[in-house]
mmCIF file of C-alpha atoms and ligand atoms in Angstrom:
data_model
loop_
_atom_site.group_PDB
_atom_site.id
_atom_site.type_symbol
_atom_site.label_atom_id
_atom_site.label_comp_id
_atom_site.label_asym_id
_atom_site.label_seq_id
_atom_site.Cartn_x
_atom_site.Cartn_y
_atom_site.Cartn_z
ATOM 1 C CA MET O 1 26.965 29.513 -118.688
ATOM 2 C CA PRO O 2 24.658 32.152 -117.134
ATOM 3 C CA ILE O 3 24.816 32.451 -113.765
ATOM 4 C CA THR O 4 21.949 32.047 -111.323
ATOM 5 C CA PRO O 5 22.778 35.087 -109.637
ATOM 6 C CA THR O 6 22.471 35.396 -105.395
ATOM 7 C CA LYS O 7 21.783 37.637 -103.066
ATOM 8 C CA LYS O 8 25.426 39.861 -101.941
ATOM 9 C CA ILE O 9 28.721 40.241 -103.751
ATOM 10 C CA TRP O 10 31.611 40.811 -101.328
ATOM 11 C CA MET O 11 33.647 43.570 -102.955
ATOM 12 C CA ASP O 12 36.651 45.380 -99.907
ATOM 13 C CA GLY O 13 35.169 44.581 -96.992
ATOM 14 C CA GLU O 14 31.133 45.359 -98.303
ATOM 15 C CA PHE O 15 28.451 43.400 -98.321
ATOM 16 C CA VAL O 16 27.272 44.757 -102.288
ATOM 17 C CA ASP O 17 23.861 43.534 -102.653
ATOM 18 C CA TRP O 18 24.654 41.973 -106.695
ATOM 19 C CA PRO O 19 22.635 44.249 -108.705
ATOM 20 C CA ASP O 20 25.203 46.667 -107.376
ATOM 21 C CA ALA O 21 28.659 45.377 -108.182
ATOM 22 C CA LYS O 22 29.510 47.017 -110.637
ATOM 23 C CA VAL O 23 32.777 48.229 -111.163
ATOM 24 C CA HIS O 24 33.642 51.358 -113.459
ATOM 25 C CA VAL O 25 34.244 51.763 -117.974
ATOM 26 C CA LEU O 26 37.545 52.810 -116.548
ATOM 27 C CA THR O 27 39.579 50.328 -114.152
ATOM 28 C CA TYR O 28 42.864 49.222 -115.371
ATOM 29 C CA THR O 29 41.894 46.055 -115.213
ATOM 30 C CA LEU O 30 38.825 46.166 -117.710
ATOM 31 C CA HIS O 31 42.088 48.128 -120.500
ATOM 32 C CA TYR O 32 45.165 45.903 -119.728
ATOM 33 C CA GLY O 33 44.179 42.552 -117.972
ATOM 34 C CA THR O 34 46.545 43.080 -114.932
ATOM 35 C CA GLY O 35 44.420 40.704 -111.890
ATOM 36 C CA ALA O 36 44.054 37.712 -110.423
ATOM 37 C CA PHE O 37 41.146 35.399 -109.725
ATOM 38 C CA GLU O 38 40.323 31.668 -108.186
ATOM 39 C CA GLY O 39 37.936 29.834 -108.846
ATOM 40 C CA ILE O 40 37.042 27.671 -105.349
ATOM 41 C CA ARG O 41 34.109 25.171 -104.776
ATOM 42 C CA ALA O 42 31.580 24.279 -101.420
ATOM 43 C CA TYR O 43 29.737 20.732 -101.027
ATOM 44 C CA LYS O 44 26.590 19.369 -99.064
ATOM 45 C CA THR O 45 28.026 17.113 -96.384
ATOM 46 C CA PRO O 46 26.757 14.760 -94.033
ATOM 47 C CA ASN O 47 27.472 18.309 -91.911
ATOM 48 C CA GLY O 48 26.186 20.985 -93.605
ATOM 49 C CA VAL O 49 28.062 22.987 -96.291
ATOM 50 C CA ALA O 50 32.057 22.592 -97.057
ATOM 51 C CA ILE O 51 34.439 24.716 -99.094
ATOM 52 C CA PHE O 52 36.838 22.537 -100.266
ATOM 53 C CA ARG O 53 40.710 23.400 -100.082
ATOM 54 C CA LEU O 54 39.977 27.363 -98.966
ATOM 55 C CA LYS O 55 43.539 28.016 -97.356
ATOM 56 C CA GLU O 56 44.958 26.687 -100.459
ATOM 57 C CA HIS O 57 43.320 28.600 -103.239
ATOM 58 C CA MET O 58 43.485 32.053 -100.742
ATOM 59 C CA GLU O 59 47.142 31.491 -100.931
ATOM 60 C CA ARG O 60 47.749 30.614 -104.755
ATOM 61 C CA LEU O 61 45.485 34.038 -105.209
ATOM 62 C CA LEU O 62 48.463 35.620 -102.633
ATOM 63 C CA ARG O 63 50.728 34.000 -104.641
ATOM 64 C CA SER O 64 49.216 34.985 -108.471
ATOM 65 C CA CYS O 65 49.017 38.682 -106.468
ATOM 66 C CA LYS O 66 53.014 38.910 -105.222
ATOM 67 C CA ILE O 67 54.203 37.762 -109.073
ATOM 68 C CA LEU O 68 51.778 40.870 -110.361
ATOM 69 C CA MET O 69 53.455 43.320 -107.851
ATOM 70 C CA MET O 70 49.787 43.879 -106.431
ATOM 71 C CA GLU O 71 49.614 44.399 -102.594
ATOM 72 C CA VAL O 72 46.287 43.081 -101.507
ATOM 73 C CA PRO O 73 45.605 44.572 -98.795
ATOM 74 C CA TYR O 74 44.497 41.460 -96.459
ATOM 75 C CA GLU O 75 45.941 39.153 -95.254
ATOM 76 C CA LEU O 76 44.631 34.930 -96.234
ATOM 77 C CA LYS O 77 42.360 35.145 -93.215
ATOM 78 C CA GLU O 78 40.863 38.161 -93.926
ATOM 79 C CA LEU O 79 40.074 36.611 -97.709
ATOM 80 C CA CYS O 80 38.933 32.993 -96.289
ATOM 81 C CA ASP O 81 36.218 34.618 -93.434
ATOM 82 C CA ALA O 82 35.264 36.842 -96.588
ATOM 83 C CA THR O 83 34.896 33.584 -98.233
ATOM 84 C CA VAL O 84 32.521 31.499 -95.459
ATOM 85 C CA GLU O 85 30.683 34.728 -94.925
ATOM 86 C CA ILE O 86 29.486 35.462 -98.146
ATOM 87 C CA VAL O 87 28.796 31.537 -98.846
ATOM 88 C CA ARG O 88 26.899 31.901 -95.087
ATOM 89 C CA VAL O 89 24.676 35.103 -96.853
ATOM 90 C CA ASN O 90 24.022 34.170 -99.862
ATOM 91 C CA GLU O 91 23.046 30.989 -97.760
ATOM 92 C CA LEU O 92 23.878 28.459 -100.578
ATOM 93 C CA HIS O 93 23.502 24.969 -98.729
ATOM 94 C CA ASP O 94 24.288 22.726 -101.302
ATOM 95 C CA GLY O 95 27.374 23.879 -102.413
ATOM 96 C CA CYS O 96 28.522 26.881 -104.726
ATOM 97 C CA TYR O 97 30.939 28.495 -107.135
ATOM 98 C CA ILE O 98 32.623 30.687 -105.193
ATOM 99 C CA ARG O 99 34.930 33.249 -107.718
ATOM 100 C CA PRO O 100 37.422 35.655 -105.725
ATOM 101 C CA LEU O 101 39.386 38.447 -107.958
ATOM 102 C CA VAL O 102 41.864 40.615 -107.483
ATOM 103 C CA TYR O 103 41.690 43.691 -109.692
ATOM 104 C CA LEU O 104 43.733 47.441 -110.013
ATOM 105 C CA GLY O 105 40.566 49.397 -110.539
ATOM 106 C CA TYR O 106 38.976 53.157 -111.274
ATOM 107 C CA GLY O 107 41.719 55.654 -110.803
ATOM 108 C CA GLU O 108 44.848 55.400 -112.385
ATOM 109 C CA ILE O 109 45.062 54.933 -116.207
ATOM 110 C CA GLY O 110 48.034 54.028 -118.680
ATOM 111 C CA VAL O 111 49.841 51.108 -118.481
ATOM 112 C CA ASN O 112 51.782 51.621 -115.198
ATOM 113 C CA PRO O 113 50.177 49.902 -112.546
ATOM 114 C CA ILE O 114 51.834 51.438 -110.052
ATOM 115 C CA GLY O 115 50.041 53.306 -107.521
ATOM 116 C CA ALA O 116 46.259 51.802 -109.266
ATOM 117 C CA PRO O 117 44.251 50.474 -106.886
ATOM 118 C CA VAL O 118 43.838 47.053 -105.544
ATOM 119 C CA ASN O 119 40.507 46.302 -105.500
ATOM 120 C CA THR O 120 39.212 42.771 -103.948
ATOM 121 C CA ALA O 121 35.868 40.892 -105.147
ATOM 122 C CA ILE O 122 34.531 37.207 -103.767
ATOM 123 C CA ALA O 123 31.143 36.051 -105.918
ATOM 124 C CA ALA O 124 29.342 33.425 -104.815
ATOM 125 C CA TRP O 125 26.289 31.122 -106.772
ATOM 126 C CA SER O 126 25.847 27.584 -107.800
ATOM 127 C CA TRP O 127 26.584 26.255 -111.407
ATOM 128 C CA GLY O 128 25.990 22.578 -112.795
ATOM 129 C CA PRO O 129 28.970 20.696 -113.525
ATOM 130 C CA TYR O 130 31.190 22.625 -115.581
ATOM 131 C CA LEU O 131 31.566 20.525 -119.113
ATOM 132 C CA GLY O 132 28.430 19.168 -119.103
ATOM 133 C CA ASP O 133 26.786 15.533 -117.409
ATOM 134 C CA HIS O 134 27.612 13.565 -119.761
ATOM 135 C CA GLY O 135 30.519 14.318 -120.514
ATOM 136 C CA VAL O 136 31.781 14.018 -116.609
ATOM 137 C CA GLU O 137 29.721 10.570 -117.029
ATOM 138 C CA ASN O 138 30.509 9.415 -120.895
ATOM 139 C CA GLY O 139 33.869 11.321 -121.060
ATOM 140 C CA VAL O 140 34.310 14.819 -123.097
ATOM 141 C CA ARG O 141 36.310 15.080 -126.809
ATOM 142 C CA MET O 142 39.705 17.052 -126.234
ATOM 143 C CA LYS O 143 41.093 19.371 -129.358
ATOM 144 C CA ILE O 144 45.102 20.000 -129.526
ATOM 145 C CA SER O 145 44.850 23.920 -130.388
ATOM 146 C CA SER O 146 46.772 25.432 -132.588
ATOM 147 C CA TRP O 147 47.297 27.404 -129.489
ATOM 148 C CA ALA O 148 50.182 27.600 -127.654
ATOM 149 C CA ARG O 149 50.291 27.720 -124.547
ATOM 150 C CA HIS O 150 51.832 30.971 -123.004
ATOM 151 C CA HIS O 151 56.113 31.047 -122.585
ATOM 152 C CA PRO O 152 57.013 31.637 -119.190
ATOM 153 C CA ASN O 153 58.902 35.414 -120.191
ATOM 154 C CA ALA O 154 55.818 36.294 -122.263
ATOM 155 C CA MET O 155 53.134 35.225 -119.405
ATOM 156 C CA PRO O 156 53.516 34.182 -115.865
ATOM 157 C CA THR O 157 51.935 30.829 -116.176
ATOM 158 C CA ALA O 158 52.161 30.698 -112.233
ATOM 159 C CA SER O 159 49.711 33.391 -111.912
ATOM 160 C CA LYS O 160 45.936 32.449 -112.778
ATOM 161 C CA THR O 161 46.073 36.048 -114.194
ATOM 162 C CA VAL O 162 42.722 37.773 -115.732
ATOM 163 C CA GLY O 163 44.575 38.956 -118.965
ATOM 164 C CA GLY O 164 46.409 35.527 -119.384
ATOM 165 C CA TYR O 165 42.889 34.009 -120.380
ATOM 166 C CA VAL O 166 42.624 35.542 -123.817
ATOM 167 C CA ASN O 167 45.228 32.503 -124.739
ATOM 168 C CA ALA O 168 42.368 30.596 -123.155
ATOM 169 C CA SER O 169 39.322 31.822 -124.448
ATOM 170 C CA LEU O 170 41.171 31.394 -127.794
ATOM 171 C CA ALA O 171 41.501 28.012 -127.616
ATOM 172 C CA LYS O 172 38.471 27.701 -125.484
ATOM 173 C CA ALA O 173 36.637 28.535 -129.132
ATOM 174 C CA GLU O 174 38.755 27.189 -131.394
ATOM 175 C CA ALA O 175 37.520 23.610 -129.756
ATOM 176 C CA VAL O 176 34.007 24.441 -129.556
ATOM 177 C CA LEU O 177 33.442 25.472 -132.579
ATOM 178 C CA ALA O 178 35.142 22.789 -134.385
ATOM 179 C CA GLY O 179 32.521 20.441 -132.371
ATOM 180 C CA TYR O 180 34.697 19.499 -129.540
ATOM 181 C CA ASP O 181 33.883 20.291 -125.671
ATOM 182 C CA GLU O 182 37.201 20.816 -124.944
ATOM 183 C CA ALA O 183 40.989 22.140 -126.164
ATOM 184 C CA ILE O 184 44.911 20.245 -124.792
ATOM 185 C CA MET O 185 47.378 23.340 -124.976
ATOM 186 C CA LEU O 186 50.829 22.880 -126.750
ATOM 187 C CA GLY O 187 53.892 25.224 -123.967
ATOM 188 C CA PRO O 188 55.724 26.588 -126.662
ATOM 189 C CA ASP O 189 57.675 23.685 -126.637
ATOM 190 C CA GLY O 190 55.731 21.490 -128.377
ATOM 191 C CA LEU O 191 55.531 19.142 -124.872
ATOM 192 C CA VAL O 192 51.820 18.816 -123.626
ATOM 193 C CA SER O 193 50.851 22.119 -121.149
ATOM 194 C CA GLU O 194 47.686 22.043 -119.195
ATOM 195 C CA CYS O 195 44.089 22.337 -121.034
ATOM 196 C CA THR O 196 41.634 25.492 -120.807
ATOM 197 C CA GLY O 197 41.573 25.661 -117.569
ATOM 198 C CA GLU O 198 42.176 21.533 -115.785
ATOM 199 C CA ASN O 199 45.104 20.129 -115.835
ATOM 200 C CA LEU O 200 45.466 16.431 -117.715
ATOM 201 C CA PHE O 201 46.612 13.463 -116.539
ATOM 202 C CA ILE O 202 46.666 10.215 -119.195
ATOM 203 C CA VAL O 203 47.009 6.480 -117.901
ATOM 204 C CA ARG O 204 49.971 3.930 -119.130
ATOM 205 C CA ASP O 205 50.497 0.875 -118.442
ATOM 206 C CA GLY O 206 49.033 1.139 -115.081
ATOM 207 C CA LEU O 207 50.844 4.396 -114.203
ATOM 208 C CA LEU O 208 49.450 8.290 -113.997
ATOM 209 C CA ILE O 209 51.325 10.752 -115.497
ATOM 210 C CA SER O 210 50.399 14.503 -115.802
ATOM 211 C CA PRO O 211 53.366 17.337 -117.077
ATOM 212 C CA PRO O 212 55.657 19.036 -114.335
ATOM 213 C CA PRO O 213 53.603 22.155 -113.760
ATOM 214 C CA SER O 214 57.059 24.596 -113.692
ATOM 215 C CA GLU O 215 58.309 22.774 -117.235
ATOM 216 C CA ALA O 216 54.676 22.589 -118.635
ATOM 217 C CA GLY O 217 53.596 25.924 -118.215
ATOM 218 C CA ALA O 218 50.760 25.058 -116.046
ATOM 219 C CA LEU O 219 48.554 26.232 -113.494
ATOM 220 C CA ARG O 220 50.023 23.772 -110.129
ATOM 221 C CA GLY O 221 46.606 22.543 -110.202
ATOM 222 C CA ILE O 222 44.939 21.996 -106.224
ATOM 223 C CA THR O 223 42.428 19.049 -107.772
ATOM 224 C CA GLN O 224 45.727 18.201 -109.683
ATOM 225 C CA ALA O 225 46.981 17.870 -106.024
ATOM 226 C CA SER O 226 44.792 16.755 -104.638
ATOM 227 C CA ILE O 227 44.470 13.851 -107.420
ATOM 228 C CA VAL O 228 48.328 13.549 -106.680
ATOM 229 C CA LYS O 229 47.629 12.227 -102.773
ATOM 230 C CA ILE O 230 44.128 10.010 -103.460
ATOM 231 C CA ALA O 231 45.703 8.136 -106.500
ATOM 232 C CA ASN O 232 49.070 7.750 -103.568
ATOM 233 C CA ASP O 233 45.800 6.364 -101.267
ATOM 234 C CA LEU O 234 44.170 3.727 -103.602
ATOM 235 C CA GLN O 235 47.619 2.331 -103.981
ATOM 236 C CA TYR O 236 48.564 3.818 -107.544
ATOM 237 C CA GLU O 237 51.445 4.901 -108.531
ATOM 238 C CA VAL O 238 52.343 9.335 -109.891
ATOM 239 C CA SER O 239 54.506 11.125 -111.293
ATOM 240 C CA PHE O 240 55.455 13.917 -113.264
ATOM 241 C CA GLU O 241 56.727 13.680 -116.559
ATOM 242 C CA THR O 242 57.018 16.231 -119.700
ATOM 243 C CA LEU O 243 53.986 13.968 -122.250
ATOM 244 C CA ARG O 244 53.991 14.156 -126.445
ATOM 245 C CA ARG O 245 50.993 14.912 -128.054
ATOM 246 C CA ASP O 246 51.470 11.157 -129.162
ATOM 247 C CA ASP O 247 51.917 10.502 -125.513
ATOM 248 C CA LEU O 248 47.975 11.344 -125.292
ATOM 249 C CA TYR O 249 46.942 8.919 -128.581
ATOM 250 C CA LEU O 250 48.589 6.075 -126.919
ATOM 251 C CA ALA O 251 47.328 6.347 -123.791
ATOM 252 C CA ASP O 252 45.298 4.245 -122.115
ATOM 253 C CA GLU O 253 43.206 6.424 -120.242
ATOM 254 C CA ALA O 254 43.955 9.965 -118.929
ATOM 255 C CA PHE O 255 41.142 12.887 -117.449
ATOM 256 C CA ILE O 256 41.001 16.669 -117.213
ATOM 257 C CA THR O 257 40.999 17.758 -113.160
ATOM 258 C CA GLY O 258 40.357 21.273 -112.603
ATOM 259 C CA THR O 259 37.654 23.052 -109.961
ATOM 260 C CA ALA O 260 35.273 24.125 -112.226
ATOM 261 C CA ALA O 261 34.361 21.218 -113.989
ATOM 262 C CA GLU O 262 36.387 18.053 -110.820
ATOM 263 C CA VAL O 263 37.345 14.863 -112.398
ATOM 264 C CA VAL O 264 35.864 14.205 -115.976
ATOM 265 C CA PRO O 265 37.530 11.414 -118.344
ATOM 266 C CA ILE O 266 38.818 11.946 -121.385
ATOM 267 C CA SER O 267 37.174 9.821 -123.758
ATOM 268 C CA SER O 268 39.268 11.259 -127.662
ATOM 269 C CA VAL O 269 41.938 12.790 -128.619
ATOM 270 C CA ASP O 270 41.906 14.676 -132.161
ATOM 271 C CA ASP O 271 39.309 11.868 -132.732
ATOM 272 C CA ARG O 272 42.342 8.692 -132.137
ATOM 273 C CA LEU O 273 39.908 7.095 -129.241
ATOM 274 C CA VAL O 274 41.365 7.047 -125.898
ATOM 275 C CA GLY O 275 41.953 2.723 -124.420
ATOM 276 C CA ASP O 276 38.662 2.166 -126.180
ATOM 277 C CA GLY O 277 36.292 5.032 -125.460
ATOM 278 C CA ARG O 278 35.414 4.893 -122.245
ATOM 279 C CA PRO O 279 35.989 5.752 -119.257
ATOM 280 C CA GLY O 280 39.083 3.279 -117.459
ATOM 281 C CA PRO O 281 38.796 1.574 -114.895
ATOM 282 C CA ILE O 282 41.324 3.772 -113.329
ATOM 283 C CA THR O 283 39.952 6.828 -113.730
ATOM 284 C CA THR O 284 36.202 6.273 -112.141
ATOM 285 C CA ALA O 285 38.090 4.375 -109.027
ATOM 286 C CA ILE O 286 39.803 8.479 -109.189
ATOM 287 C CA LYS O 287 36.712 10.281 -109.547
ATOM 288 C CA THR O 288 34.630 8.128 -107.078
ATOM 289 C CA THR O 289 37.192 8.883 -104.952
ATOM 290 C CA TYR O 290 37.446 12.822 -105.219
ATOM 291 C CA HIS O 291 33.571 13.216 -105.516
ATOM 292 C CA GLN O 292 33.361 11.087 -102.176
ATOM 293 C CA ALA O 293 36.375 13.109 -100.045
ATOM 294 C CA ILE O 294 34.415 16.546 -101.592
ATOM 295 C CA ARG O 295 31.201 16.051 -100.361
ATOM 296 C CA GLY O 296 32.889 14.607 -96.878
ATOM 297 C CA GLU O 297 32.294 11.113 -96.763
ATOM 298 C CA ARG O 298 35.170 9.924 -96.597
ATOM 299 C CA PRO O 299 37.310 11.655 -92.944
ATOM 300 C CA GLN O 300 40.634 10.684 -94.501
ATOM 301 C CA TYR O 301 40.370 13.435 -96.817
ATOM 302 C CA GLU O 302 38.066 16.077 -93.842
ATOM 303 C CA GLU O 303 41.168 18.289 -93.079
ATOM 304 C CA TRP O 304 40.398 19.649 -96.880
ATOM 305 C CA LEU O 305 37.259 20.586 -96.328
ATOM 306 C CA THR O 306 35.916 23.746 -94.583
ATOM 307 C CA ARG O 307 32.030 24.024 -92.943
ATOM 308 C CA VAL O 308 30.499 26.857 -93.691
HETATM 309 N N1 PPE P 1 45.173 24.730 -115.268
HETATM 310 C C1 PPE P 1 44.012 26.310 -115.532
HETATM 311 C C2 PPE P 1 44.284 27.230 -116.781
HETATM 312 C C3 PPE P 1 43.271 26.697 -114.741
HETATM 313 O O1 PPE P 1 42.231 27.944 -115.408
HETATM 314 C C4 PPE P 1 42.588 25.487 -113.694
HETATM 315 C C5 PPE P 1 41.319 26.072 -112.878
HETATM 316 C C6 PPE P 1 43.348 25.057 -113.561
HETATM 317 C C7 PPE P 1 44.842 24.599 -113.908
HETATM 318 C C8 PPE P 1 43.516 23.985 -111.848
HETATM 319 O O2 PPE P 1 43.330 24.042 -111.092
HETATM 320 P P1 PPE P 1 42.490 24.288 -110.043
HETATM 321 O O3 PPE P 1 40.982 24.843 -109.659
HETATM 322 O O4 PPE P 1 43.468 24.399 -108.822
HETATM 323 O O5 PPE P 1 41.925 22.563 -109.140
HETATM 324 N N2 PPE P 1 40.484 26.856 -113.772
HETATM 325 C C9 PPE P 1 39.291 27.721 -112.903
HETATM 326 C C10 PPE P 1 38.589 28.869 -113.842
HETATM 327 C C11 PPE P 1 38.203 28.179 -114.259
HETATM 328 C C12 PPE P 1 36.787 28.474 -115.595
HETATM 329 O O6 PPE P 1 36.384 28.350 -116.900
HETATM 330 O O7 PPE P 1 36.666 29.927 -115.102
HETATM 331 C C13 PPE P 1 38.791 26.583 -111.957
HETATM 332 O O8 PPE P 1 38.855 25.540 -112.384
HETATM 333 O O9 PPE P 1 37.742 26.784 -110.819
#
């Protein structure tokens, strides 16, 4: 998807002009993939633009870095403050997507990461619906990928590792070239894990089910956690259970969740309609409430918002 440039990118404490936010070609992360990132969204609310669950995203970034043994020279609060500033200086009053990235920079080469400089950047730009307006409204067509999700001893799945996304990128390309919107990945054990950039829920007999993150080798989604809270508040029960591909085929409803994608109904999996192929009532209720919560239209979720 094309990027719409803004004015500044925060790089190691400086606000750098967008065209100058460059790295050397011998940057460690560019070669070996050790690095961690986040995806955060900010939305226009009745009281100005607000960042959704900023602290939780930055905590996850620091946890990803801990797993990768990258020592970030900034505290949680400094990262949160810099994020607020980057939205403010770019005047993104209507909301935006925010991309923090911690990477190993220029100075050392060879696989050993110890001693390589740790660099931090935060960019923000205006970004529309990740899977398109049509998908959000009518549901997306999913394909089970021939690419398996990482084995936990091959790639730490709790970390949003830069290099880990090669796996997602292969699955996404395969699904899109075959005419689908998005891929569902199975773990090395053949059980449903997650999508290339989203977690997944099904609805069966009124109960919401999502694969247990650790067991399924899926990222612990911040949207997923928000949906659990919203679902419970709407009196729906949620359970974390392992799912097989046939559970997806037989689901009454299904949807995916992620910061970039938000909440998107699934219309079919491997060409089998989910329910009648239209977004179901529980999916619609949850999607609507989530959309209101992120836009500051639900006071009970106000604590999730950081005003800019
Ligand atoms: N699984 C994966 C693999 C993943 O990348 C994401 C976020 C999620 C689940 C959902 O996590 P959360 O955003 O905390 O609910 N994917 C980010 C990157 C997407 C991209 O294409 O880049 C995102 O949604 O920002």
